[in-house]
């Protein structure tokens, strides 16, 4: 499995901010660090507002559309720094080497296009053999849509949530990308549909060796399908490790997340919750940004800048100064 | 022995006519005891939300009747007024859509307090603040508008508003599906506290993990009918219907994995 170990994407010390003409630039992501190896499924977990979607936007180059900018760090993909390349170069990459499945299945597809038209648009730049119609059929087969002829002529409002998400995945797969980013692909869908979509993603990975980044706030879901987990809190990566390593977390935030899982809770027992809320963007405190909610905090946590990830890149890393306290 | 506070008999709900006719709920009967945590589980389109709306008095059933403490609820155009209206409260699925964006959390709850209790505005504000505090929302957050609150906080404001009527039944329609994991744990802890205070909770969800955690008895709904019902633990350990097994196997994490492994073994 030498191919497994090849690093496909490296996010290094990424810093993203929203510039403002009069006020100070608002920093929304700082210290984002993780790798994606080829053929690997990586889960990014974090609360709403932790910056997980913004990091992914920097990987597909749609930050600027939201007024945000990469202010520092690197996003290395196949030897190129995605933070530096021009829009023309983006057009060669986006949708071809990197596919994206947006968050909301219900708002994702264009409502005035039929499935066929939607796919045709995605296939416009495809270099694969065959006509667009043939390729569309192949894609719909790939995402396990059975009534291909009917679905081709249908508009998004005629499709169920699960079907719409399948169509979106088909579009993202149009040019056989090396990396697929799925941003909370199953939010708002039933658990049964969710498990089907997850199965589909795993099959795609197995069949094509596609690397997948799965964003979710459901740790249990990530546990089921991913190889490695990236935990984000208030714009920073606080822990990175394999799913098995994460059973014994080295960061208090991950520990708390693990304990708040209901699938391992005893029915009726008190669930562990995380104190307070994550600090809002623009209101980050000095030192560790988790300190206000942390049960392991000490005085040195409250000063300086946010701690970096300790440990060797690629191993089980944590951004906690007192990570040794969590052992055992 | 606790008495049945709600008894629904042969509820049918149909929407549309002719070829567009949809039978959302077909001949469903259920009972709810005082202070009982009850679950209704099913996929989208199974009719569980429609049934919850019938129980909450928001959807007149095509046929059948709901009895609240022995009194029929739906009786012509003056249905569901008075005591039952106050005692059955509902929390909706989407915390982003169920709060008035113009009102602060405090005024949203205070408004509800004044509707259900005879009191002055200042008295209502005090009571509303107390309710919000019980829901874990500090005064600092209480004066914020919904857009300044997180999803979990909004959902807790909705619960506070529902509790302002001092109800005996809380109907929660997928309260956890739009909020993240730690917010979900907070909300479930709250619900658990409310159960200890003797409130009956009907939890409608597609997430069996939540159902298992909170409820003692569950109805599994599919295509408008109950396919299975009974003790929650019993159904988790020995699901009789293929549909229930499928639902169980789809739960992410440890719970679902156990069922999936069992399936492989057999």
mmCIF file of N, CA and C in Angstrom, chain A residues 1-128:
data_model
loop_
_atom_site.group_PDB
_atom_site.id
_atom_site.type_symbol
_atom_site.label_atom_id
_atom_site.label_comp_id
_atom_site.label_asym_id
_atom_site.label_seq_id
_atom_site.Cartn_x
_atom_site.Cartn_y
_atom_site.Cartn_z
ATOM 1 N N UNK A 1 0.826 -1.195 0.000
ATOM 2 C CA UNK A 1 0.000 0.000 0.000
ATOM 3 C C UNK A 1 0.871 1.261 0.000
ATOM 4 N N UNK A 2 1.824 1.313 -0.912
ATOM 5 C CA UNK A 2 2.716 2.468 -0.916
ATOM 6 C C UNK A 2 1.943 3.715 -1.336
ATOM 7 N N UNK A 3 0.959 3.507 -2.182
ATOM 8 C CA UNK A 3 0.179 4.635 -2.686
ATOM 9 C C UNK A 3 -0.575 5.344 -1.562
ATOM 10 N N UNK A 4 -0.980 4.548 -0.576
ATOM 11 C CA UNK A 4 -1.712 5.076 0.570
ATOM 12 C C UNK A 4 -0.931 6.153 1.303
ATOM 13 N N UNK A 5 0.388 6.007 1.296
ATOM 14 C CA UNK A 5 1.185 6.898 2.122
ATOM 15 C C UNK A 5 1.576 8.189 1.433
ATOM 16 N N UNK A 6 1.339 8.236 0.138
ATOM 17 C CA UNK A 6 1.683 9.432 -0.611
ATOM 18 C C UNK A 6 0.792 10.592 -0.163
ATOM 19 N N UNK A 7 1.397 11.714 0.141
ATOM 20 C CA UNK A 7 0.590 12.842 0.595
ATOM 21 C C UNK A 7 0.033 13.595 -0.608
ATOM 22 N N UNK A 8 -1.258 13.769 -0.627
ATOM 23 C CA UNK A 8 -1.915 14.424 -1.753
ATOM 24 C C UNK A 8 -2.117 15.906 -1.467
ATOM 25 N N UNK A 9 -2.511 16.188 -0.252
ATOM 26 C CA UNK A 9 -2.823 17.565 0.108
ATOM 27 C C UNK A 9 -2.190 17.888 1.451
ATOM 28 N N UNK A 10 -1.562 19.054 1.511
ATOM 29 C CA UNK A 10 -0.997 19.495 2.785
ATOM 30 C C UNK A 10 -1.520 20.881 3.095
ATOM 31 N N UNK A 11 -2.145 21.017 4.216
ATOM 32 C CA UNK A 11 -2.562 22.343 4.676
ATOM 33 C C UNK A 11 -1.599 22.715 5.797
ATOM 34 N N UNK A 12 -0.819 23.766 5.556
ATOM 35 C CA UNK A 12 0.230 24.128 6.520
ATOM 36 C C UNK A 12 0.001 25.535 7.061
ATOM 37 N N UNK A 13 -0.165 25.636 8.366
ATOM 38 C CA UNK A 13 -0.309 26.923 9.066
ATOM 39 C C UNK A 13 -1.246 27.886 8.347
ATOM 40 N N UNK A 14 -2.323 27.381 7.864
ATOM 41 C CA UNK A 14 -3.230 28.205 7.066
ATOM 42 C C UNK A 14 -3.905 29.275 7.914
ATOM 43 N N UNK A 15 -3.927 30.481 7.349
ATOM 44 C CA UNK A 15 -4.565 31.603 8.034
ATOM 45 C C UNK A 15 -5.517 32.264 7.042
ATOM 46 N N UNK A 16 -6.764 32.392 7.409
ATOM 47 C CA UNK A 16 -7.758 32.996 6.521
ATOM 48 C C UNK A 16 -8.417 34.169 7.246
ATOM 49 N N UNK A 17 -8.610 35.253 6.519
ATOM 50 C CA UNK A 17 -9.249 36.402 7.137
ATOM 51 C C UNK A 17 -10.175 37.103 6.167
ATOM 52 N N UNK A 18 -11.033 37.950 6.715
ATOM 53 C CA UNK A 18 -11.913 38.761 5.884
ATOM 54 C C UNK A 18 -11.443 40.212 5.993
ATOM 55 N N UNK A 19 -10.834 40.757 4.939
ATOM 56 C CA UNK A 19 -10.351 42.139 4.999
ATOM 57 C C UNK A 19 -11.519 43.114 5.038
ATOM 58 N N UNK A 20 -11.322 44.197 5.717
ATOM 59 C CA UNK A 20 -12.361 45.224 5.800
ATOM 60 C C UNK A 20 -11.719 46.556 5.441
ATOM 61 N N UNK A 21 -12.374 47.373 4.618
ATOM 62 C CA UNK A 21 -11.742 48.612 4.176
ATOM 63 C C UNK A 21 -11.378 49.557 5.317
ATOM 64 N N UNK A 22 -12.177 49.603 6.358
ATOM 65 C CA UNK A 22 -11.894 50.562 7.418
ATOM 66 C C UNK A 22 -11.424 49.900 8.711
ATOM 67 N N UNK A 23 -12.040 48.774 9.018
ATOM 68 C CA UNK A 23 -11.670 48.144 10.279
ATOM 69 C C UNK A 23 -10.540 47.136 10.080
ATOM 70 N N UNK A 24 -10.124 46.532 11.188
ATOM 71 C CA UNK A 24 -9.071 45.527 11.140
ATOM 72 C C UNK A 24 -9.572 44.283 10.402
ATOM 73 N N UNK A 25 -8.651 43.578 9.796
ATOM 74 C CA UNK A 25 -9.013 42.324 9.137
ATOM 75 C C UNK A 25 -9.487 41.313 10.187
ATOM 76 N N UNK A 26 -10.606 40.685 9.876
ATOM 77 C CA UNK A 26 -11.178 39.706 10.790
ATOM 78 C C UNK A 26 -10.555 38.331 10.503
ATOM 79 N N UNK A 27 -9.848 37.778 11.473
ATOM 80 C CA UNK A 27 -9.223 36.466 11.259
ATOM 81 C C UNK A 27 -10.249 35.376 11.580
ATOM 82 N N UNK A 28 -10.487 34.489 10.626
ATOM 83 C CA UNK A 28 -11.464 33.443 10.908
ATOM 84 C C UNK A 28 -10.831 32.059 11.035
ATOM 85 N N UNK A 29 -9.674 31.875 10.400
ATOM 86 C CA UNK A 29 -8.952 30.611 10.571
ATOM 87 C C UNK A 29 -7.496 30.946 10.829
ATOM 88 N N UNK A 30 -6.912 30.313 11.825
ATOM 89 C CA UNK A 30 -5.506 30.523 12.128
ATOM 90 C C UNK A 30 -4.988 29.192 12.649
ATOM 91 N N UNK A 31 -3.820 28.791 12.209
ATOM 92 C CA UNK A 31 -3.236 27.516 12.650
ATOM 93 C C UNK A 31 -4.003 26.290 12.165
ATOM 94 N N UNK A 32 -4.476 26.286 10.939
ATOM 95 C CA UNK A 32 -5.069 25.058 10.408
ATOM 96 C C UNK A 32 -3.957 24.215 9.797
ATOM 97 N N UNK A 33 -3.866 22.980 10.229
ATOM 98 C CA UNK A 33 -2.776 22.095 9.816
ATOM 99 C C UNK A 33 -3.288 20.671 9.665
ATOM 100 N N UNK A 34 -3.203 20.119 8.478
ATOM 101 C CA UNK A 34 -3.463 18.674 8.338
ATOM 102 C C UNK A 34 -3.028 18.195 6.961
ATOM 103 N N UNK A 35 -2.880 16.894 6.817
ATOM 104 C CA UNK A 35 -2.509 16.279 5.542
ATOM 105 C C UNK A 35 -3.620 15.342 5.097
ATOM 106 N N UNK A 36 -3.725 15.171 3.791
ATOM 107 C CA UNK A 36 -4.598 14.134 3.269
ATOM 108 C C UNK A 36 -3.744 13.269 2.363
ATOM 109 N N UNK A 37 -3.652 11.991 2.648
ATOM 110 C CA UNK A 37 -2.871 11.077 1.798
ATOM 111 C C UNK A 37 -3.778 10.531 0.710
ATOM 112 N N UNK A 38 -3.162 10.010 -0.343
ATOM 113 C CA UNK A 38 -4.017 9.546 -1.440
ATOM 114 C C UNK A 38 -4.752 8.283 -1.013
ATOM 115 N N UNK A 39 -5.998 8.211 -1.429
ATOM 116 C CA UNK A 39 -6.848 7.080 -1.104
ATOM 117 C C UNK A 39 -7.340 7.068 0.329
ATOM 118 N N UNK A 40 -7.167 8.187 0.997
ATOM 119 C CA UNK A 40 -7.524 8.229 2.411
ATOM 120 C C UNK A 40 -8.817 9.007 2.628
ATOM 121 N N UNK A 41 -9.549 8.638 3.664
ATOM 122 C CA UNK A 41 -10.749 9.388 4.008
ATOM 123 C C UNK A 41 -10.491 10.091 5.332
ATOM 124 N N UNK A 42 -10.519 11.425 5.263
ATOM 125 C CA UNK A 42 -10.211 12.225 6.440
ATOM 126 C C UNK A 42 -11.471 12.950 6.898
ATOM 127 N N UNK A 43 -11.752 12.878 8.160
ATOM 128 C CA UNK A 43 -12.921 13.575 8.690
ATOM 129 C C UNK A 43 -12.506 14.859 9.378
ATOM 130 N N UNK A 44 -13.199 15.957 9.096
ATOM 131 C CA UNK A 44 -12.953 17.190 9.837
ATOM 132 C C UNK A 44 -14.155 17.425 10.731
ATOM 133 N N UNK A 45 -13.887 17.533 12.018
ATOM 134 C CA UNK A 45 -14.987 17.688 12.962
ATOM 135 C C UNK A 45 -14.804 18.977 13.758
ATOM 136 N N UNK A 46 -15.878 19.595 14.126
ATOM 137 C CA UNK A 46 -15.816 20.843 14.894
ATOM 138 C C UNK A 46 -17.204 21.437 14.973
ATOM 139 N N UNK A 47 -17.374 22.367 15.918
ATOM 140 C CA UNK A 47 -18.679 23.000 16.064
ATOM 141 C C UNK A 47 -18.960 23.937 14.897
ATOM 142 N N UNK A 48 -20.187 24.416 14.804
ATOM 143 C CA UNK A 48 -20.514 25.432 13.816
ATOM 144 C C UNK A 48 -19.620 26.635 14.098
ATOM 145 N N UNK A 49 -19.060 27.210 13.044
ATOM 146 C CA UNK A 49 -18.225 28.392 13.230
ATOM 147 C C UNK A 49 -16.779 28.086 13.566
ATOM 148 N N UNK A 50 -16.382 26.805 13.532
ATOM 149 C CA UNK A 50 -14.998 26.484 13.877
ATOM 150 C C UNK A 50 -14.062 26.653 12.683
ATOM 151 N N UNK A 51 -14.614 26.969 11.529
ATOM 152 C CA UNK A 51 -13.787 27.255 10.368
ATOM 153 C C UNK A 51 -13.579 26.074 9.442
ATOM 154 N N UNK A 52 -14.312 24.980 9.675
ATOM 155 C CA UNK A 52 -14.078 23.807 8.829
ATOM 156 C C UNK A 52 -14.483 24.055 7.378
ATOM 157 N N UNK A 53 -15.596 24.738 7.178
ATOM 158 C CA UNK A 53 -16.030 25.018 5.810
ATOM 159 C C UNK A 53 -15.068 25.990 5.130
ATOM 160 N N UNK A 54 -14.565 26.979 5.856
ATOM 161 C CA UNK A 54 -13.650 27.955 5.271
ATOM 162 C C UNK A 54 -12.359 27.294 4.801
ATOM 163 N N UNK A 55 -11.849 26.369 5.589
ATOM 164 C CA UNK A 55 -10.642 25.650 5.181
ATOM 165 C C UNK A 55 -10.897 24.925 3.862
ATOM 166 N N UNK A 56 -12.056 24.303 3.765
ATOM 167 C CA UNK A 56 -12.363 23.585 2.536
ATOM 168 C C UNK A 56 -12.550 24.527 1.360
ATOM 169 N N UNK A 57 -13.090 25.700 1.634
ATOM 170 C CA UNK A 57 -13.243 26.674 0.557
ATOM 171 C C UNK A 57 -11.882 27.099 0.033
ATOM 172 N N UNK A 58 -10.894 27.152 0.917
ATOM 173 C CA UNK A 58 -9.566 27.526 0.445
ATOM 174 C C UNK A 58 -8.991 26.425 -0.436
ATOM 175 N N UNK A 59 -9.436 25.190 -0.246
ATOM 176 C CA UNK A 59 -8.921 24.081 -1.059
ATOM 177 C C UNK A 59 -9.594 24.058 -2.432
ATOM 178 N N UNK A 60 -10.814 24.582 -2.523
ATOM 179 C CA UNK A 60 -11.435 24.631 -3.851
ATOM 180 C C UNK A 60 -11.431 26.043 -4.425
ATOM 181 N N UNK A 61 -10.799 26.978 -3.722
ATOM 182 C CA UNK A 61 -10.623 28.319 -4.277
ATOM 183 C C UNK A 61 -11.886 29.139 -4.401
ATOM 184 N N UNK A 62 -12.794 28.997 -3.473
ATOM 185 C CA UNK A 62 -13.995 29.835 -3.538
ATOM 186 C C UNK A 62 -14.070 30.778 -2.334
ATOM 187 N N UNK A 63 -12.915 31.020 -1.730
ATOM 188 C CA UNK A 63 -12.899 31.930 -0.581
ATOM 189 C C UNK A 63 -13.265 33.345 -0.976
ATOM 190 N N UNK A 64 -12.668 33.774 -2.095
ATOM 191 C CA UNK A 64 -12.837 35.171 -2.496
ATOM 192 C C UNK A 64 -14.289 35.546 -2.754
ATOM 193 N N UNK A 65 -15.058 34.539 -3.177
ATOM 194 C CA UNK A 65 -16.479 34.818 -3.424
ATOM 195 C C UNK A 65 -17.190 35.208 -2.148
ATOM 196 N N UNK A 66 -16.630 34.801 -1.013
ATOM 197 C CA UNK A 66 -17.215 35.162 0.268
ATOM 198 C C UNK A 66 -16.486 36.346 0.896
ATOM 199 N N UNK A 67 -15.624 36.982 0.129
ATOM 200 C CA UNK A 67 -14.911 38.134 0.652
ATOM 201 C C UNK A 67 -13.738 37.780 1.537
ATOM 202 N N UNK A 68 -13.414 36.495 1.634
ATOM 203 C CA UNK A 68 -12.319 36.093 2.505
ATOM 204 C C UNK A 68 -11.039 35.894 1.702
ATOM 205 N N UNK A 69 -9.896 35.904 2.388
ATOM 206 C CA UNK A 69 -8.605 35.768 1.720
ATOM 207 C C UNK A 69 -7.667 34.895 2.537
ATOM 208 N N UNK A 70 -6.792 34.191 1.809
ATOM 209 C CA UNK A 70 -5.742 33.469 2.518
ATOM 210 C C UNK A 70 -4.671 34.480 2.898
ATOM 211 N N UNK A 71 -4.374 34.588 4.180
ATOM 212 C CA UNK A 71 -3.425 35.600 4.635
ATOM 213 C C UNK A 71 -2.046 35.008 4.921
ATOM 214 N N UNK A 72 -1.999 33.716 5.081
ATOM 215 C CA UNK A 72 -0.701 33.108 5.355
ATOM 216 C C UNK A 72 -0.801 31.603 5.283
ATOM 217 N N UNK A 73 0.353 30.955 5.237
ATOM 218 C CA UNK A 73 0.361 29.506 5.189
ATOM 219 C C UNK A 73 0.252 28.978 3.771
ATOM 220 N N UNK A 74 0.229 27.679 3.674
ATOM 221 C CA UNK A 74 0.224 27.053 2.352
ATOM 222 C C UNK A 74 -0.847 25.977 2.273
ATOM 223 N N UNK A 75 -1.372 25.812 1.056
ATOM 224 C CA UNK A 75 -2.234 24.676 0.764
ATOM 225 C C UNK A 75 -1.589 23.968 -0.411
ATOM 226 N N UNK A 76 -0.814 22.928 -0.135
ATOM 227 C CA UNK A 76 -0.071 22.254 -1.198
ATOM 228 C C UNK A 76 -0.875 21.090 -1.743
ATOM 229 N N UNK A 77 -1.098 21.138 -3.061
ATOM 230 C CA UNK A 77 -1.837 20.051 -3.713
ATOM 231 C C UNK A 77 -1.066 19.683 -4.974
ATOM 232 N N UNK A 78 -0.539 18.488 -5.018
ATOM 233 C CA UNK A 78 0.237 18.048 -6.177
ATOM 234 C C UNK A 78 1.361 19.016 -6.524
ATOM 235 N N UNK A 79 2.061 19.525 -5.521
ATOM 236 C CA UNK A 79 3.212 20.394 -5.763
ATOM 237 C C UNK A 79 2.866 21.855 -5.968
ATOM 238 N N UNK A 80 1.584 22.169 -6.099
ATOM 239 C CA UNK A 80 1.197 23.573 -6.294
ATOM 240 C C UNK A 80 0.691 24.161 -4.978
ATOM 241 N N UNK A 81 0.976 25.426 -4.751
ATOM 242 C CA UNK A 81 0.398 26.081 -3.587
ATOM 243 C C UNK A 81 -0.914 26.733 -4.005
ATOM 244 N N UNK A 82 -2.001 26.143 -3.579
ATOM 245 C CA UNK A 82 -3.316 26.622 -4.007
ATOM 246 C C UNK A 82 -3.613 28.027 -3.491
ATOM 247 N N UNK A 83 -2.902 28.427 -2.444
ATOM 248 C CA UNK A 83 -3.150 29.758 -1.893
ATOM 249 C C UNK A 83 -2.619 30.842 -2.830
ATOM 250 N N UNK A 84 -1.745 30.475 -3.751
ATOM 251 C CA UNK A 84 -1.093 31.471 -4.591
ATOM 252 C C UNK A 84 -1.595 31.515 -6.039
ATOM 253 N N UNK A 85 -2.249 30.472 -6.502
ATOM 254 C CA UNK A 85 -2.496 30.391 -7.948
ATOM 255 C C UNK A 85 -3.623 31.310 -8.417
ATOM 256 N N UNK A 86 -3.595 31.627 -9.703
ATOM 257 C CA UNK A 86 -4.557 32.571 -10.262
ATOM 258 C C UNK A 86 -5.879 31.883 -10.591
ATOM 259 N N UNK A 87 -6.885 32.701 -10.835
ATOM 260 C CA UNK A 87 -8.220 32.177 -11.149
ATOM 261 C C UNK A 87 -8.190 31.291 -12.406
ATOM 262 N N UNK A 88 -7.362 31.659 -13.391
ATOM 263 C CA UNK A 88 -7.245 30.841 -14.610
ATOM 264 C C UNK A 88 -6.753 29.446 -14.268
ATOM 265 N N UNK A 89 -5.761 29.397 -13.395
ATOM 266 C CA UNK A 89 -5.260 28.089 -13.003
ATOM 267 C C UNK A 89 -6.267 27.320 -12.170
ATOM 268 N N UNK A 90 -7.035 28.061 -11.388
ATOM 269 C CA UNK A 90 -8.091 27.413 -10.614
ATOM 270 C C UNK A 90 -9.030 26.653 -11.528
ATOM 271 N N UNK A 91 -9.371 27.294 -12.661
ATOM 272 C CA UNK A 91 -10.344 26.671 -13.562
ATOM 273 C C UNK A 91 -9.845 25.324 -14.067
ATOM 274 N N UNK A 92 -8.512 25.180 -14.116
ATOM 275 C CA UNK A 92 -7.974 23.894 -14.554
ATOM 276 C C UNK A 92 -8.065 22.842 -13.445
ATOM 277 N N UNK A 93 -8.100 23.322 -12.232
ATOM 278 C CA UNK A 93 -8.073 22.402 -11.088
ATOM 279 C C UNK A 93 -9.457 22.067 -10.566
ATOM 280 N N UNK A 94 -10.222 23.127 -10.320
ATOM 281 C CA UNK A 94 -11.504 22.972 -9.651
ATOM 282 C C UNK A 94 -12.443 22.109 -10.483
ATOM 283 N N UNK A 95 -13.035 21.129 -9.866
ATOM 284 C CA UNK A 95 -13.948 20.259 -10.591
ATOM 285 C C UNK A 95 -13.227 19.180 -11.373
ATOM 286 N N UNK A 96 -11.927 19.375 -11.649
ATOM 287 C CA UNK A 96 -11.199 18.352 -12.386
ATOM 288 C C UNK A 96 -10.370 17.494 -11.435
ATOM 289 N N UNK A 97 -9.519 18.146 -10.687
ATOM 290 C CA UNK A 97 -8.718 17.377 -9.728
ATOM 291 C C UNK A 97 -9.371 17.354 -8.357
ATOM 292 N N UNK A 98 -10.191 18.371 -8.111
ATOM 293 C CA UNK A 98 -10.840 18.453 -6.806
ATOM 294 C C UNK A 98 -12.351 18.595 -7.005
ATOM 295 N N UNK A 99 -13.095 17.684 -6.444
ATOM 296 C CA UNK A 99 -14.554 17.744 -6.545
ATOM 297 C C UNK A 99 -15.137 18.206 -5.229
ATOM 298 N N UNK A 100 -16.308 18.808 -5.288
ATOM 299 C CA UNK A 100 -16.898 19.372 -4.082
ATOM 300 C C UNK A 100 -18.379 19.020 -4.006
ATOM 301 N N UNK A 101 -18.781 18.491 -2.885
ATOM 302 C CA UNK A 101 -20.208 18.232 -2.644
ATOM 303 C C UNK A 101 -20.653 19.220 -1.572
ATOM 304 N N UNK A 102 -21.542 20.156 -1.930
ATOM 305 C CA UNK A 102 -21.888 21.208 -0.979
ATOM 306 C C UNK A 102 -22.725 20.693 0.180
ATOM 307 N N UNK A 103 -22.836 21.571 1.169
ATOM 308 C CA UNK A 103 -23.459 21.205 2.431
ATOM 309 C C UNK A 103 -24.933 20.842 2.304
ATOM 310 N N UNK A 104 -25.671 21.693 1.657
ATOM 311 C CA UNK A 104 -27.102 21.478 1.668
ATOM 312 C C UNK A 104 -27.547 20.774 0.397
ATOM 313 N N UNK A 105 -27.994 19.538 0.583
ATOM 314 C CA UNK A 105 -28.469 18.771 -0.564
ATOM 315 C C UNK A 105 -29.696 19.438 -1.162
ATOM 316 N N UNK A 106 -30.428 20.143 -0.317
ATOM 317 C CA UNK A 106 -31.687 20.696 -0.786
ATOM 318 C C UNK A 106 -31.464 21.972 -1.594
ATOM 319 N N UNK A 107 -30.376 22.701 -1.288
ATOM 320 C CA UNK A 107 -30.124 23.933 -2.012
ATOM 321 C C UNK A 107 -29.019 23.759 -3.050
ATOM 322 N N UNK A 108 -28.325 22.628 -3.033
ATOM 323 C CA UNK A 108 -27.180 22.413 -3.903
ATOM 324 C C UNK A 108 -27.451 22.511 -5.388
ATOM 325 N N UNK A 109 -28.309 21.638 -5.922
ATOM 326 C CA UNK A 109 -28.499 21.661 -7.372
ATOM 327 C C UNK A 109 -29.253 22.907 -7.835
ATOM 328 N N UNK A 110 -28.952 23.344 -9.032
ATOM 329 C CA UNK A 110 -29.651 24.474 -9.631
ATOM 330 C C UNK A 110 -31.109 24.085 -9.879
ATOM 331 N N UNK A 111 -32.066 24.832 -9.306
ATOM 332 C CA UNK A 111 -33.467 24.399 -9.388
ATOM 333 C C UNK A 111 -34.072 24.439 -10.792
ATOM 334 N N UNK A 112 -33.459 25.199 -11.700
ATOM 335 C CA UNK A 112 -34.070 25.276 -13.029
ATOM 336 C C UNK A 112 -33.395 24.353 -14.043
ATOM 337 N N UNK A 113 -32.482 23.523 -13.578
ATOM 338 C CA UNK A 113 -31.848 22.572 -14.493
ATOM 339 C C UNK A 113 -32.302 21.148 -14.167
ATOM 340 N N UNK A 114 -32.544 20.371 -15.222
ATOM 341 C CA UNK A 114 -32.829 18.957 -14.990
ATOM 342 C C UNK A 114 -31.506 18.271 -14.649
ATOM 343 N N UNK A 115 -31.634 17.050 -14.135
ATOM 344 C CA UNK A 115 -30.426 16.286 -13.786
ATOM 345 C C UNK A 115 -29.476 16.209 -14.980
ATOM 346 N N UNK A 116 -30.063 15.974 -16.155
ATOM 347 C CA UNK A 116 -29.268 15.844 -17.376
ATOM 348 C C UNK A 116 -28.468 17.124 -17.644
ATOM 349 N N UNK A 117 -29.158 18.273 -17.541
ATOM 350 C CA UNK A 117 -28.499 19.551 -17.800
ATOM 351 C C UNK A 117 -27.430 19.838 -16.752
ATOM 352 N N UNK A 118 -27.771 19.486 -15.517
ATOM 353 C CA UNK A 118 -26.846 19.698 -14.412
ATOM 354 C C UNK A 118 -25.551 18.916 -14.650
ATOM 355 N N UNK A 119 -25.726 17.657 -15.053
ATOM 356 C CA UNK A 119 -24.555 16.813 -15.305
ATOM 357 C C UNK A 119 -23.782 17.291 -16.522
ATOM 358 N N UNK A 120 -24.530 17.736 -17.552
ATOM 359 C CA UNK A 120 -23.870 18.199 -18.776
ATOM 360 C C UNK A 120 -22.938 19.362 -18.453
ATOM 361 N N UNK A 121 -23.401 20.229 -17.535
ATOM 362 C CA UNK A 121 -22.581 21.367 -17.157
ATOM 363 C C UNK A 121 -21.295 20.908 -16.469
ATOM 364 N N UNK A 122 -21.473 19.923 -15.590
ATOM 365 C CA UNK A 122 -20.302 19.406 -14.879
ATOM 366 C C UNK A 122 -19.348 18.690 -15.831
ATOM 367 N N UNK A 123 -19.912 18.128 -16.905
ATOM 368 C CA UNK A 123 -19.099 17.305 -17.824
ATOM 369 C C UNK A 123 -18.495 18.126 -18.956
ATOM 370 N N UNK A 124 -18.810 19.426 -18.995
ATOM 371 C CA UNK A 124 -18.382 20.275 -20.101
ATOM 372 C C UNK A 124 -16.889 20.163 -20.383
ATOM 373 N N UNK A 125 -16.102 20.118 -19.346
ATOM 374 C CA UNK A 125 -14.660 20.096 -19.517
ATOM 375 C C UNK A 125 -14.074 18.695 -19.413
ATOM 376 N N UNK A 126 -14.951 17.724 -19.301
ATOM 377 C CA UNK A 126 -14.449 16.364 -19.116
ATOM 378 C C UNK A 126 -13.674 15.892 -20.343
ATOM 379 N N UNK A 127 -12.613 15.167 -20.092
ATOM 380 C CA UNK A 127 -11.836 14.635 -21.213
ATOM 381 C C UNK A 127 -12.069 13.147 -21.379
ATOM 382 N N UNK A 128 -12.956 12.580 -20.581
ATOM 383 C CA UNK A 128 -13.220 11.150 -20.662
ATOM 384 C C UNK A 128 -13.888 10.822 -21.999
#
